[in-house]
PDB file of C-alpha atoms in Angstrom:
ATOM      1  CA  MET S   1      46.595   3.559-149.754  1.00  0.00           C
ATOM      2  CA  ALA S   2      44.004   3.173-152.562  1.00  0.00           C
ATOM      3  CA  LEU S   3      42.257   0.773-150.776  1.00  0.00           C
ATOM      4  CA  LEU S   4      42.087   2.644-147.400  1.00  0.00           C
ATOM      5  CA  VAL S   5      40.632   6.031-149.452  1.00  0.00           C
ATOM      6  CA  GLU S   6      38.009   3.425-150.838  1.00  0.00           C
ATOM      7  CA  PHE S   7      37.030   2.241-147.786  1.00  0.00           C
ATOM      8  CA  PHE S   8      36.645   5.386-146.137  1.00  0.00           C
ATOM      9  CA  LEU S   9      34.518   6.594-149.112  1.00  0.00           C
ATOM     10  CA  PHE S  10      32.462   3.272-148.445  1.00  0.00           C
ATOM     11  CA  LEU S  11      31.981   4.215-144.719  1.00  0.00           C
ATOM     12  CA  ILE S  12      30.733   7.637-145.762  1.00  0.00           C
ATOM     13  CA  VAL S  13      28.344   6.575-148.127  1.00  0.00           C
ATOM     14  CA  ILE S  14      26.969   4.092-145.068  1.00  0.00           C
ATOM     15  CA  SER S  15      26.990   6.818-142.924  1.00  0.00           C
ATOM     16  CA  THR S  16      24.851   9.097-145.187  1.00  0.00           C
ATOM     17  CA  GLY S  17      22.221   6.107-145.958  1.00  0.00           C
ATOM     18  CA  ARG S  18      22.769   6.444-149.700  1.00  0.00           C
ATOM     19  CA  LEU S  19      22.723   2.833-150.326  1.00  0.00           C
ATOM     20  CA  ASP S  20      19.051   2.530-151.260  1.00  0.00           C
ATOM     21  CA  ALA S  21      18.169   0.070-154.236  1.00  0.00           C
ATOM     22  CA  VAL S  22      18.169   2.069-157.469  1.00  0.00           C
ATOM     23  CA  GLU S  23      16.904   1.098-160.785  1.00  0.00           C
ATOM     24  CA  SER S  24      19.717   1.453-163.460  1.00  0.00           C
ATOM     25  CA  ASN S  25      20.809   0.471-166.911  1.00  0.00           C
ATOM     26  CA  ALA S  26      24.251   0.259-165.231  1.00  0.00           C
ATOM     27  CA  LEU S  27      23.648  -3.002-163.208  1.00  0.00           C
ATOM     28  CA  TYR S  28      21.207  -5.701-163.819  1.00  0.00           C
ATOM     29  CA  CYS S  29      20.861  -8.790-161.806  1.00  0.00           C
ATOM     30  CA  ASP S  30      18.123 -11.585-162.553  1.00  0.00           C
ATOM     31  CA  PRO S  31      15.635 -11.482-159.822  1.00  0.00           C
ATOM     32  CA  THR S  32      15.701 -15.227-159.091  1.00  0.00           C
ATOM     33  CA  HIS S  33      18.472 -17.695-159.290  1.00  0.00           C
ATOM     34  CA  GLU S  34      17.500 -21.482-158.102  1.00  0.00           C
ATOM     35  CA  VAL S  35      20.394 -23.977-156.925  1.00  0.00           C
ATOM     36  CA  GLU S  36      19.768 -27.664-156.211  1.00  0.00           C
ATOM     37  CA  LEU S  37      20.492 -28.820-152.368  1.00  0.00           C
ATOM     38  CA  MET S  38      24.365 -29.483-152.343  1.00  0.00           C
ATOM     39  CA  GLU S  39      25.154 -28.048-155.742  1.00  0.00           C
ATOM     40  CA  SER S  40      27.240 -25.050-156.478  1.00  0.00           C
ATOM     41  CA  LEU S  41      25.548 -21.804-157.844  1.00  0.00           C
ATOM     42  CA  ILE S  42      27.138 -19.029-159.759  1.00  0.00           C
ATOM     43  CA  PHE S  43      25.123 -15.829-160.425  1.00  0.00           C
ATOM     44  CA  GLN S  44      26.470 -13.085-162.338  1.00  0.00           C
ATOM     45  CA  CYS S  45      24.781  -9.860-162.840  1.00  0.00           C
ATOM     46  CA  SER S  46      25.527  -7.571-165.901  1.00  0.00           C
ATOM     47  CA  ILE S  47      27.619  -4.546-165.174  1.00  0.00           C
ATOM     48  CA  ASN S  48      27.800  -1.726-167.725  1.00  0.00           C
ATOM     49  CA  GLY S  49      30.397   0.814-167.110  1.00  0.00           C
ATOM     50  CA  ASP S  50      33.906   1.197-165.758  1.00  0.00           C
ATOM     51  CA  HIS S  51      34.130   0.160-162.305  1.00  0.00           C
ATOM     52  CA  HIS S  52      36.623  -0.999-159.640  1.00  0.00           C
ATOM     53  CA  SER S  53      35.031  -2.410-156.756  1.00  0.00           C
ATOM     54  CA  ILE S  54      32.091  -5.063-156.275  1.00  0.00           C
ATOM     55  CA  TYR S  55      30.719  -6.051-152.632  1.00  0.00           C
ATOM     56  CA  TRP S  56      28.130  -8.773-151.967  1.00  0.00           C
ATOM     57  CA  PHE S  57      25.844  -8.829-149.055  1.00  0.00           C
ATOM     58  CA  ARG S  58      23.706 -11.318-147.422  1.00  0.00           C
ATOM     59  CA  GLY S  59      19.842  -9.950-147.305  1.00  0.00           C
ATOM     60  CA  THR S  60      19.466  -6.267-147.961  1.00  0.00           C
ATOM     61  CA  ASP S  61      21.275  -4.542-145.096  1.00  0.00           C
ATOM     62  CA  THR S  62      24.402  -3.155-147.223  1.00  0.00           C
ATOM     63  CA  THR S  63      25.616  -1.421-143.873  1.00  0.00           C
ATOM     64  CA  ALA S  64      26.562  -5.196-142.589  1.00  0.00           C
ATOM     65  CA  ILE S  65      29.931  -6.724-143.503  1.00  0.00           C
ATOM     66  CA  PRO S  66      30.197  -7.870-146.662  1.00  0.00           C
ATOM     67  CA  LEU S  67      30.306 -11.675-147.630  1.00  0.00           C
ATOM     68  CA  ILE S  68      32.831 -10.934-150.168  1.00  0.00           C
ATOM     69  CA  TRP S  69      34.288  -8.228-152.225  1.00  0.00           C
ATOM     70  CA  LEU S  70      36.678  -7.146-154.789  1.00  0.00           C
ATOM     71  CA  GLU S  71      38.384  -3.743-154.518  1.00  0.00           C
ATOM     72  CA  HIS S  72      40.728  -2.693-157.545  1.00  0.00           C
ATOM     73  CA  ASP S  73      41.343  -6.242-158.635  1.00  0.00           C
ATOM     74  CA  VAL S  74      41.984  -7.664-155.188  1.00  0.00           C
ATOM     75  CA  GLY S  75      39.726  -9.814-153.448  1.00  0.00           C
ATOM     76  CA  GLY S  76      38.680 -10.110-149.873  1.00  0.00           C
ATOM     77  CA  GLU S  77      38.544 -13.161-147.740  1.00  0.00           C
ATOM     78  CA  GLY S  78      35.036 -13.386-147.189  1.00  0.00           C
ATOM     79  CA  LEU S  79      33.493 -16.357-145.905  1.00  0.00           C
ATOM     80  CA  GLY S  80      34.842 -19.824-147.112  1.00  0.00           C
ATOM     81  CA  GLU S  81      31.147 -20.857-148.345  1.00  0.00           C
ATOM     82  CA  TYR S  82      31.491 -18.162-151.203  1.00  0.00           C
ATOM     83  CA  ASN S  83      33.736 -17.126-153.881  1.00  0.00           C
ATOM     84  CA  MET S  84      33.796 -14.769-156.575  1.00  0.00           C
ATOM     85  CA  THR S  85      34.936 -14.906-159.949  1.00  0.00           C
ATOM     86  CA  ASP S  86      37.454 -12.268-161.666  1.00  0.00           C
ATOM     87  CA  ASN S  87      34.413 -10.550-163.020  1.00  0.00           C
ATOM     88  CA  GLY S  88      32.384 -10.301-160.056  1.00  0.00           C
ATOM     89  CA  ALA S  89      29.984 -13.267-160.004  1.00  0.00           C
ATOM     90  CA  LEU S  90      29.052 -14.484-156.476  1.00  0.00           C
ATOM     91  CA  VAL S  91      29.702 -18.325-156.113  1.00  0.00           C
ATOM     92  CA  ILE S  92      28.044 -20.696-153.465  1.00  0.00           C
ATOM     93  CA  ASN S  93      30.235 -23.515-153.154  1.00  0.00           C
ATOM     94  CA  SER S  94      27.814 -26.160-151.975  1.00  0.00           C
ATOM     95  CA  ALA S  95      24.280 -24.863-151.373  1.00  0.00           C
ATOM     96  CA  SER S  96      22.435 -25.758-148.066  1.00  0.00           C
ATOM     97  CA  LEU S  97      19.220 -24.483-146.903  1.00  0.00           C
ATOM     98  CA  HIS S  98      20.210 -21.285-145.048  1.00  0.00           C
ATOM     99  CA  HIS S  99      21.805 -20.118-148.281  1.00  0.00           C
ATOM    100  CA  ASP S 100      17.937 -19.658-148.945  1.00  0.00           C
ATOM    101  CA  GLY S 101      17.132 -15.827-149.594  1.00  0.00           C
ATOM    102  CA  ILE S 102      18.064 -12.262-150.848  1.00  0.00           C
ATOM    103  CA  TYR S 103      21.520 -11.250-151.925  1.00  0.00           C
ATOM    104  CA  THR S 104      22.569  -7.716-152.572  1.00  0.00           C
ATOM    105  CA  ILE S 105      25.192  -6.571-154.950  1.00  0.00           C
ATOM    106  CA  TRP S 106      27.020  -3.146-154.694  1.00  0.00           C
ATOM    107  CA  VAL S 107      29.041  -1.903-157.822  1.00  0.00           C
ATOM    108  CA  TYR S 108      31.371   1.209-157.534  1.00  0.00           C
ATOM    109  CA  PHE S 109      32.021   2.991-160.704  1.00  0.00           C
ATOM    110  CA  ARG S 110      35.343   5.145-161.317  1.00  0.00           C
ATOM    111  CA  ASP S 111      33.363   8.273-162.093  1.00  0.00           C
ATOM    112  CA  GLY S 112      32.230   8.032-158.289  1.00  0.00           C
ATOM    113  CA  SER S 113      28.905   6.547-158.628  1.00  0.00           C
ATOM    114  CA  TYR S 114      27.389   3.376-157.262  1.00  0.00           C
ATOM    115  CA  GLU S 115      24.694   1.074-158.141  1.00  0.00           C
ATOM    116  CA  ILE S 116      22.978  -1.637-155.836  1.00  0.00           C
ATOM    117  CA  ALA S 117      20.957  -4.715-157.356  1.00  0.00           C
ATOM    118  CA  GLU S 118      19.212  -7.769-155.452  1.00  0.00           C
ATOM    119  CA  THR S 119      18.459 -11.305-156.316  1.00  0.00           C
ATOM    120  CA  ASN S 120      16.719 -13.776-154.853  1.00  0.00           C
ATOM    121  CA  VAL S 121      18.353 -17.304-154.183  1.00  0.00           C
ATOM    122  CA  ILE S 122      16.017 -20.364-154.068  1.00  0.00           C
ATOM    123  CA  VAL S 123      17.396 -23.691-152.729  1.00  0.00           C
ATOM    124  CA  THR S 124      15.614 -26.284-154.110  1.00  0.00           C
ATOM    125  CA  ILE S 125      15.128 -30.195-153.499  1.00  0.00           C
ATOM    126  CA  SER S 126      13.920 -32.291-156.244  1.00  0.00           C
ATOM    127  CA  PRO S 127      11.313 -34.675-155.287  1.00  0.00           C
ATOM    128  CA  ASP S 128      11.416 -38.297-154.711  1.00  0.00           C
ATOM    129  CA  PRO S 129      10.656 -40.098-157.114  1.00  0.00           C
ATOM    130  CA  PRO S 130      11.439 -36.801-159.521  1.00  0.00           C
ATOM    131  CA  CYS S 131       7.767 -36.838-161.250  1.00  0.00           C
ATOM    132  CA  PRO S 132       4.280 -37.301-160.015  1.00  0.00           C
ATOM    133  CA  THR S 133       3.164 -41.109-159.314  1.00  0.00           C
ATOM    134  CA  PHE S 134      -0.179 -42.800-159.135  1.00  0.00           C
ATOM    135  CA  ASN S 135      -0.444 -44.150-155.962  1.00  0.00           C
ATOM    136  CA  THR S 136       1.177 -47.543-156.282  1.00  0.00           C
ATOM    137  CA  LEU S 137      -0.227 -48.280-159.726  1.00  0.00           C
ATOM    138  CA  CYS S 138       2.946 -47.224-161.688  1.00  0.00           C
ATOM    139  CA  ASP S 139       6.514 -48.035-160.913  1.00  0.00           C
ATOM    140  CA  SER S 140       8.703 -45.119-159.489  1.00  0.00           C
ATOM    141  CA  THR S 141      10.694 -44.519-162.761  1.00  0.00           C
ATOM    142  CA  CYS S 142      10.574 -41.006-164.812  1.00  0.00           C
ATOM    143  CA  PRO S 143       8.629 -40.994-166.908  1.00  0.00           C
ATOM    144  CA  SER S 144       6.395 -43.934-166.451  1.00  0.00           C
ATOM    145  CA  SER S 145       3.049 -45.285-167.932  1.00  0.00           C
ATOM    146  CA  CYS S 146       1.039 -47.760-167.064  1.00  0.00           C
ATOM    147  CA  SER S 147      -2.645 -49.365-167.351  1.00  0.00           C
ATOM    148  CA  VAL S 148      -4.970 -50.409-164.709  1.00  0.00           C
ATOM    149  CA  GLU S 149      -8.391 -52.392-165.301  1.00  0.00           C
ATOM    150  CA  VAL S 150     -11.213 -50.938-162.919  1.00  0.00           C
ATOM    151  CA  SER S 151     -14.837 -52.573-162.199  1.00  0.00           C
ATOM    152  CA  GLY S 152     -16.704 -50.025-160.301  1.00  0.00           C
ATOM    153  CA  ASP S 153     -16.545 -46.340-159.318  1.00  0.00           C
ATOM    154  CA  GLY S 154     -13.297 -45.002-157.266  1.00  0.00           C
ATOM    155  CA  GLU S 155     -10.515 -42.633-156.859  1.00  0.00           C
ATOM    156  CA  ILE S 156      -7.019 -42.118-158.237  1.00  0.00           C
ATOM    157  CA  LEU S 157      -4.662 -40.288-156.420  1.00  0.00           C
ATOM    158  CA  CYS S 158      -1.568 -38.737-157.738  1.00  0.00           C
ATOM    159  CA  THR S 159       1.380 -37.521-155.431  1.00  0.00           C
ATOM    160  CA  LEU S 160       4.768 -35.593-155.538  1.00  0.00           C
ATOM    161  CA  ASN S 161       6.579 -36.193-152.394  1.00  0.00           C
ATOM    162  CA  GLU S 162       9.405 -34.397-150.748  1.00  0.00           C
ATOM    163  CA  SER S 163       9.624 -31.223-153.167  1.00  0.00           C
ATOM    164  CA  ARG S 164      11.064 -27.992-152.486  1.00  0.00           C
ATOM    165  CA  PRO S 165       9.745 -25.278-152.835  1.00  0.00           C
ATOM    166  CA  LYS S 166       5.850 -26.367-152.568  1.00  0.00           C
ATOM    167  CA  MET S 167       4.687 -27.751-156.302  1.00  0.00           C
ATOM    168  CA  ASP S 168       1.289 -27.857-157.918  1.00  0.00           C
ATOM    169  CA  ILE S 169       0.214 -30.719-159.866  1.00  0.00           C
ATOM    170  CA  SER S 170      -2.712 -30.932-162.377  1.00  0.00           C
ATOM    171  CA  TRP S 171      -4.641 -33.489-164.454  1.00  0.00           C
ATOM    172  CA  THR S 172      -4.632 -33.892-168.381  1.00  0.00           C
ATOM    173  CA  ILE S 173      -7.588 -36.228-169.505  1.00  0.00           C
ATOM    174  CA  THR S 174      -7.521 -37.423-173.118  1.00  0.00           C
ATOM    175  CA  GLY S 175      -9.158 -39.864-175.093  1.00  0.00           C
ATOM    176  CA  GLN S 176     -12.094 -40.118-172.838  1.00  0.00           C
ATOM    177  CA  SER S 177     -15.036 -42.475-173.468  1.00  0.00           C
ATOM    178  CA  GLY S 178     -17.501 -44.120-170.820  1.00  0.00           C
ATOM    179  CA  ILE S 179     -15.721 -42.686-167.748  1.00  0.00           C
ATOM    180  CA  SER S 180     -16.593 -39.472-165.773  1.00  0.00           C
ATOM    181  CA  PHE S 181     -14.385 -37.751-163.741  1.00  0.00           C
ATOM    182  CA  THR S 182     -14.763 -35.108-161.125  1.00  0.00           C
ATOM    183  CA  GLU S 183     -11.357 -33.382-160.030  1.00  0.00           C
ATOM    184  CA  HIS S 184     -10.294 -31.700-156.686  1.00  0.00           C
ATOM    185  CA  GLU S 185      -7.882 -29.209-155.508  1.00  0.00           C
ATOM    186  CA  ALA S 186      -4.538 -30.135-154.431  1.00  0.00           C
ATOM    187  CA  GLU S 187      -3.763 -30.684-151.005  1.00  0.00           C
ATOM    188  CA  PHE S 188      -0.118 -29.984-149.434  1.00  0.00           C
ATOM    189  CA  ALA S 189       1.472 -31.397-146.404  1.00  0.00           C
ATOM    190  CA  TYR S 190       4.714 -29.783-144.893  1.00  0.00           C
ATOM    191  CA  ASN S 191       7.695 -31.772-143.832  1.00  0.00           C
ATOM    192  CA  ALA S 192       9.263 -29.944-140.988  1.00  0.00           C
ATOM    193  CA  ASP S 193      12.329 -32.307-140.886  1.00  0.00           C
ATOM    194  CA  SER S 194      13.441 -31.846-144.492  1.00  0.00           C
ATOM    195  CA  ASP S 195      11.617 -28.279-145.280  1.00  0.00           C
ATOM    196  CA  THR S 196       9.806 -29.892-148.251  1.00  0.00           C
ATOM    197  CA  TRP S 197       6.382 -30.432-149.150  1.00  0.00           C
ATOM    198  CA  ASN S 198       4.273 -33.454-150.360  1.00  0.00           C
ATOM    199  CA  THR S 199       1.453 -32.713-152.865  1.00  0.00           C
ATOM    200  CA  THR S 200      -1.695 -34.889-153.395  1.00  0.00           C
ATOM    201  CA  LEU S 201      -4.173 -34.352-156.051  1.00  0.00           C
ATOM    202  CA  LYS S 202      -7.344 -36.530-156.329  1.00  0.00           C
ATOM    203  CA  ILE S 203      -9.813 -37.486-159.007  1.00  0.00           C
ATOM    204  CA  ASP S 204     -12.853 -39.323-158.403  1.00  0.00           C
ATOM    205  CA  TYR S 205     -13.966 -41.398-161.711  1.00  0.00           C
ATOM    206  CA  THR S 206     -17.667 -42.828-162.477  1.00  0.00           C
ATOM    207  CA  LEU S 207     -18.184 -45.761-165.193  1.00  0.00           C
ATOM    208  CA  ASP S 208     -20.942 -45.611-167.484  1.00  0.00           C
ATOM    209  CA  ALA S 209     -22.648 -48.518-168.812  1.00  0.00           C
ATOM    210  CA  GLY S 210     -20.529 -50.680-171.244  1.00  0.00           C
ATOM    211  CA  ALA S 211     -17.071 -50.320-172.110  1.00  0.00           C
ATOM    212  CA  GLY S 212     -14.814 -47.153-171.505  1.00  0.00           C
ATOM    213  CA  VAL S 213     -11.351 -45.944-171.385  1.00  0.00           C
ATOM    214  CA  ALA S 214      -9.377 -42.781-170.618  1.00  0.00           C
ATOM    215  CA  THR S 215      -5.710 -41.651-170.505  1.00  0.00           C
ATOM    216  CA  ILE S 216      -4.724 -39.678-167.546  1.00  0.00           C
ATOM    217  CA  LEU S 217      -1.740 -37.474-167.557  1.00  0.00           C
ATOM    218  CA  CYS S 218      -0.435 -36.067-164.112  1.00  0.00           C
ATOM    219  CA  VAL S 219       2.434 -33.501-164.584  1.00  0.00           C
ATOM    220  CA  ALA S 220       4.051 -30.965-162.536  1.00  0.00           C
ATOM    221  CA  PRO S 221       5.356 -27.515-163.974  1.00  0.00           C
ATOM    222  CA  GLU S 222       8.562 -27.807-165.800  1.00  0.00           C
ATOM    223  CA  ARG S 223      11.587 -26.622-163.882  1.00  0.00           C
ATOM    224  CA  ASP S 224      15.315 -25.936-164.904  1.00  0.00           C
ATOM    225  CA  ASN S 225      16.855 -28.627-162.652  1.00  0.00           C
ATOM    226  CA  TRP S 226      14.312 -30.967-162.339  1.00  0.00           C
ATOM    227  CA  ASN S 227      12.983 -33.906-164.230  1.00  0.00           C
ATOM    228  CA  THR S 228       9.210 -33.249-163.831  1.00  0.00           C
ATOM    229  CA  SER S 229       7.884 -35.171-166.512  1.00  0.00           C
ATOM    230  CA  GLY S 230       4.481 -36.498-166.283  1.00  0.00           C
ATOM    231  CA  THR S 231       3.147 -39.889-165.590  1.00  0.00           C
ATOM    232  CA  THR S 232       0.598 -41.357-167.853  1.00  0.00           C
ATOM    233  CA  LEU S 233      -2.137 -43.962-166.808  1.00  0.00           C
ATOM    234  CA  ASN S 234      -4.578 -45.822-168.870  1.00  0.00           C
ATOM    235  CA  VAL S 235      -7.880 -46.752-167.123  1.00  0.00           C
ATOM    236  CA  TYR S 236     -10.200 -48.980-168.716  1.00  0.00           C
ATOM    237  CA  TYR S 237     -12.974 -51.401-168.193  1.00  0.00           C
ATOM    238  CA  ASP S 238     -14.783 -53.972-170.208  1.00  0.00           C
ATOM    239  CA  ILE S 239     -15.940 -57.495-169.614  1.00  0.00           C
ATOM    240  CA  GLY S 240     -13.826 -60.028-171.310  1.00  0.00           C
ATOM    241  CA  GLN S 241     -11.597 -57.277-172.321  1.00  0.00           C
ATOM    242  CA  ASP S 242      -7.889 -57.660-171.239  1.00  0.00           C
ATOM    243  CA  GLU S 243      -6.076 -54.903-172.831  1.00  0.00           C
ATOM    244  CA  PRO S 244      -7.224 -51.038-172.906  1.00  0.00           C
ATOM    245  CA  THR S 245      -8.939 -49.966-176.040  1.00  0.00           C
ATOM    246  CA  THR S 246      -8.084 -46.707-177.587  1.00  0.00           C
ATOM    247  CA  SER S 247     -11.250 -46.384-179.523  1.00  0.00           C
ATOM    248  CA  PRO S 248     -13.866 -48.329-177.917  1.00  0.00           C
ATOM    249  CA  THR S 249     -17.329 -48.853-179.185  1.00  0.00           C
ATOM    250  CA  PRO S 250     -19.836 -48.591-175.949  1.00  0.00           C
ATOM    251  CA  GLN S 251     -22.437 -51.203-175.944  1.00  0.00           C
ATOM    252  CA  GLY S 252     -24.478 -52.798-173.490  1.00  0.00           C
ATOM    253  CA  VAL S 253     -22.555 -55.471-171.738  1.00  0.00           C
ATOM    254  CA  ASP S 254     -25.377 -57.373-170.770  1.00  0.00           C
ATOM    255  CA  THR S 255     -27.014 -57.989-174.334  1.00  0.00           C
ATOM    256  CA  GLY S 256     -25.537 -60.874-175.056  1.00  0.00           C
ATOM    257  CA  ILE S 257     -26.301 -62.413-171.808  1.00  0.00           C
ATOM    258  CA  THR S 258     -29.735 -61.524-172.000  1.00  0.00           C
ATOM    259  CA  VAL S 259     -30.331 -62.813-175.414  1.00  0.00           C
ATOM    260  CA  ILE S 260     -29.057 -66.419-174.423  1.00  0.00           C
ATOM    261  CA  ILE S 261     -31.136 -66.405-171.470  1.00  0.00           C
ATOM    262  CA  VAL S 262     -34.431 -65.571-173.303  1.00  0.00           C
ATOM    263  CA  ILE S 263     -33.477 -68.206-176.033  1.00  0.00           C
ATOM    264  CA  VAL S 264     -33.047 -70.751-173.043  1.00  0.00           C
ATOM    265  CA  VAL S 265     -36.279 -69.881-171.416  1.00  0.00           C
ATOM    266  CA  LEU S 266     -38.088 -70.336-174.779  1.00  0.00           C
ATOM    267  CA  VAL S 267     -36.690 -73.450-175.497  1.00  0.00           C
ATOM    268  CA  VAL S 268     -37.708 -74.854-171.975  1.00  0.00           C
ATOM    269  CA  VAL S 269     -41.188 -73.165-172.497  1.00  0.00           C
ATOM    270  CA  VAL S 270     -41.684 -75.030-175.787  1.00  0.00           C
ATOM    271  CA  ILE S 271     -40.417 -78.578-174.308  1.00  0.00           C
ATOM    272  CA  PHE S 272     -42.792 -78.141-171.420  1.00  0.00           C
ATOM    273  CA  ILE S 273     -45.509 -77.389-173.555  1.00  0.00           C
ATOM    274  CA  THR S 274     -44.993 -80.367-176.165  1.00  0.00           C
ATOM    275  CA  ILE S 275     -44.694 -82.791-172.943  1.00  0.00           C
ATOM    276  CA  ALA S 276     -47.976 -81.272-171.597  1.00  0.00           C
ATOM    277  CA  ILE S 277     -49.773 -81.942-174.915  1.00  0.00           C
ATOM    278  CA  CYS S 278     -48.428 -85.260-175.128  1.00  0.00           C
ATOM    279  CA  CYS S 279     -49.651 -86.500-171.805  1.00  0.00           C
ATOM    280  CA  MET S 280     -52.857 -85.004-172.033  1.00  0.00           C
ATOM    281  CA  LEU S 281     -53.503 -86.738-175.428  1.00  0.00           C
ATOM    282  CA  CYS S 282     -52.342 -90.128-174.133  1.00  0.00           C
ATOM    283  CA  TRP S 283     -54.531 -89.499-171.024  1.00  0.00           C
ATOM    284  CA  ARG S 284     -57.607 -89.092-173.308  1.00  0.00           C
ATOM    285  CA  GLN S 285     -56.665 -92.403-175.407  1.00  0.00           C
ATOM    286  CA  ARG S 286     -56.281 -94.544-172.383  1.00  0.00           C
ATOM    287  CA  LYS S 287     -59.938 -93.106-171.030  1.00  0.00           C
ATOM    288  CA  ALA S 288     -61.301 -93.777-174.459  1.00  0.00           C
ATOM    289  CA  ARG S 289     -60.212 -97.440-174.289  1.00  0.00           C
ATOM    290  CA  LYS S 290     -61.444 -98.087-171.149  1.00  0.00           C
ATOM    291  CA  GLY S 291     -64.834 -96.904-171.750  1.00  0.00           C
ATOM    292  CA  TRP S 292     -65.555 -98.329-175.088  1.00  0.00           C
ATOM    293  CA  LYS S 293     -68.343-100.992-174.642  1.00  0.00           C
ATOM    294  CA  GLY S 294     -69.770-101.358-178.361  1.00  0.00           C
ATOM    295  CA  GLY S 295     -67.282-104.077-179.035  1.00  0.00           C
ATOM    296  CA  GLY S 296     -65.808-102.354-181.995  1.00  0.00           C
ATOM    297  CA  SER S 297     -62.407-101.431-182.575  1.00  0.00           C
ATOM    298  CA  VAL S 298     -60.825 -98.311-181.360  1.00  0.00           C
ATOM    299  CA  THR S 299     -58.614 -96.285-183.704  1.00  0.00           C
ATOM    300  CA  ALA S 300     -55.248 -95.094-182.068  1.00  0.00           C
ATOM    301  CA  LEU S 301     -54.715 -91.409-182.255  1.00  0.00           C
ATOM    302  CA  PRO S 302     -51.420 -90.095-183.751  1.00  0.00           C
ATOM    303  CA  LEU S 303     -49.481 -88.861-180.691  1.00  0.00           C
ATOM    304  CA  PRO S 304     -46.243 -87.095-180.741  1.00  0.00           C
ATOM    305  CA  CYS S 305     -45.123 -89.354-178.116  1.00  0.00           C
ATOM    306  CA  GLU S 306     -45.820 -92.941-177.220  1.00  0.00           C
ATOM    307  CA  CYS S 307     -48.420 -93.867-174.694  1.00  0.00           C
ATOM    308  CA  THR S 308     -48.848 -97.242-173.079  1.00  0.00           C
ATOM    309  CA  SER S 309     -52.325 -98.528-172.001  1.00  0.00           C
TER     310      SER S 309
END
């Protein structure tokens, strides 16, 4: 009999249109709940006051048939994909994409008053892999860290694939020396089949003269049920350098080669000048021997090279 009276009162409230949301300290629900796809979710609202009936609705229409309810400690059948705990918390047994959206709770107090509150359920899908990655430069484990040696200007892409909801990613650059970066805004691509998003962030780099190094961290915002730790990439360049340097001393890469070339050129020039002087003196001495007619002896000139007449 009590249930019939309660249901009759419920119909009267509906017919009078009095189920508008009311701000109250008697009932509070967190505005948003997140649940990973195929996992269960229990969202409990705070109810302050002696109450006897709780109704959960899908959406904001409280004139619809409740998903599940509890009247005088007696639960209704509801739908098989939902349960309710003894204290009135709604349970989604296995979240799917159609569970995404607004849920409304209606609480009936023993003094005849009622309160309603809304909460938004977001069904999430963690990225694959679960952290941002740098093209194919690093492996797909999270968190990951790798190094790459570059030889000219270029670009680096950081991607976060198949996430729900859409996720932004950002750069953090530290230890920068000898490399200039130009950041671009993130681009998003929607995957209709899986209702997920791919996020791509590009950064251009320009190499200055000499050696250089930088550490790039690509990160996604933290979420309670995701491992969105960042991925670290060490970028470096230096002729003859095999490992990244944390504290490089920029200097002209071509200086040593230039000095060697200058020395070689000077040695060659000196050799040529010496040979030229030697040959010229030999030529003058042979000419003097052939042109002597006085019958006296010719004193040989000291030469740096051997001359034959």
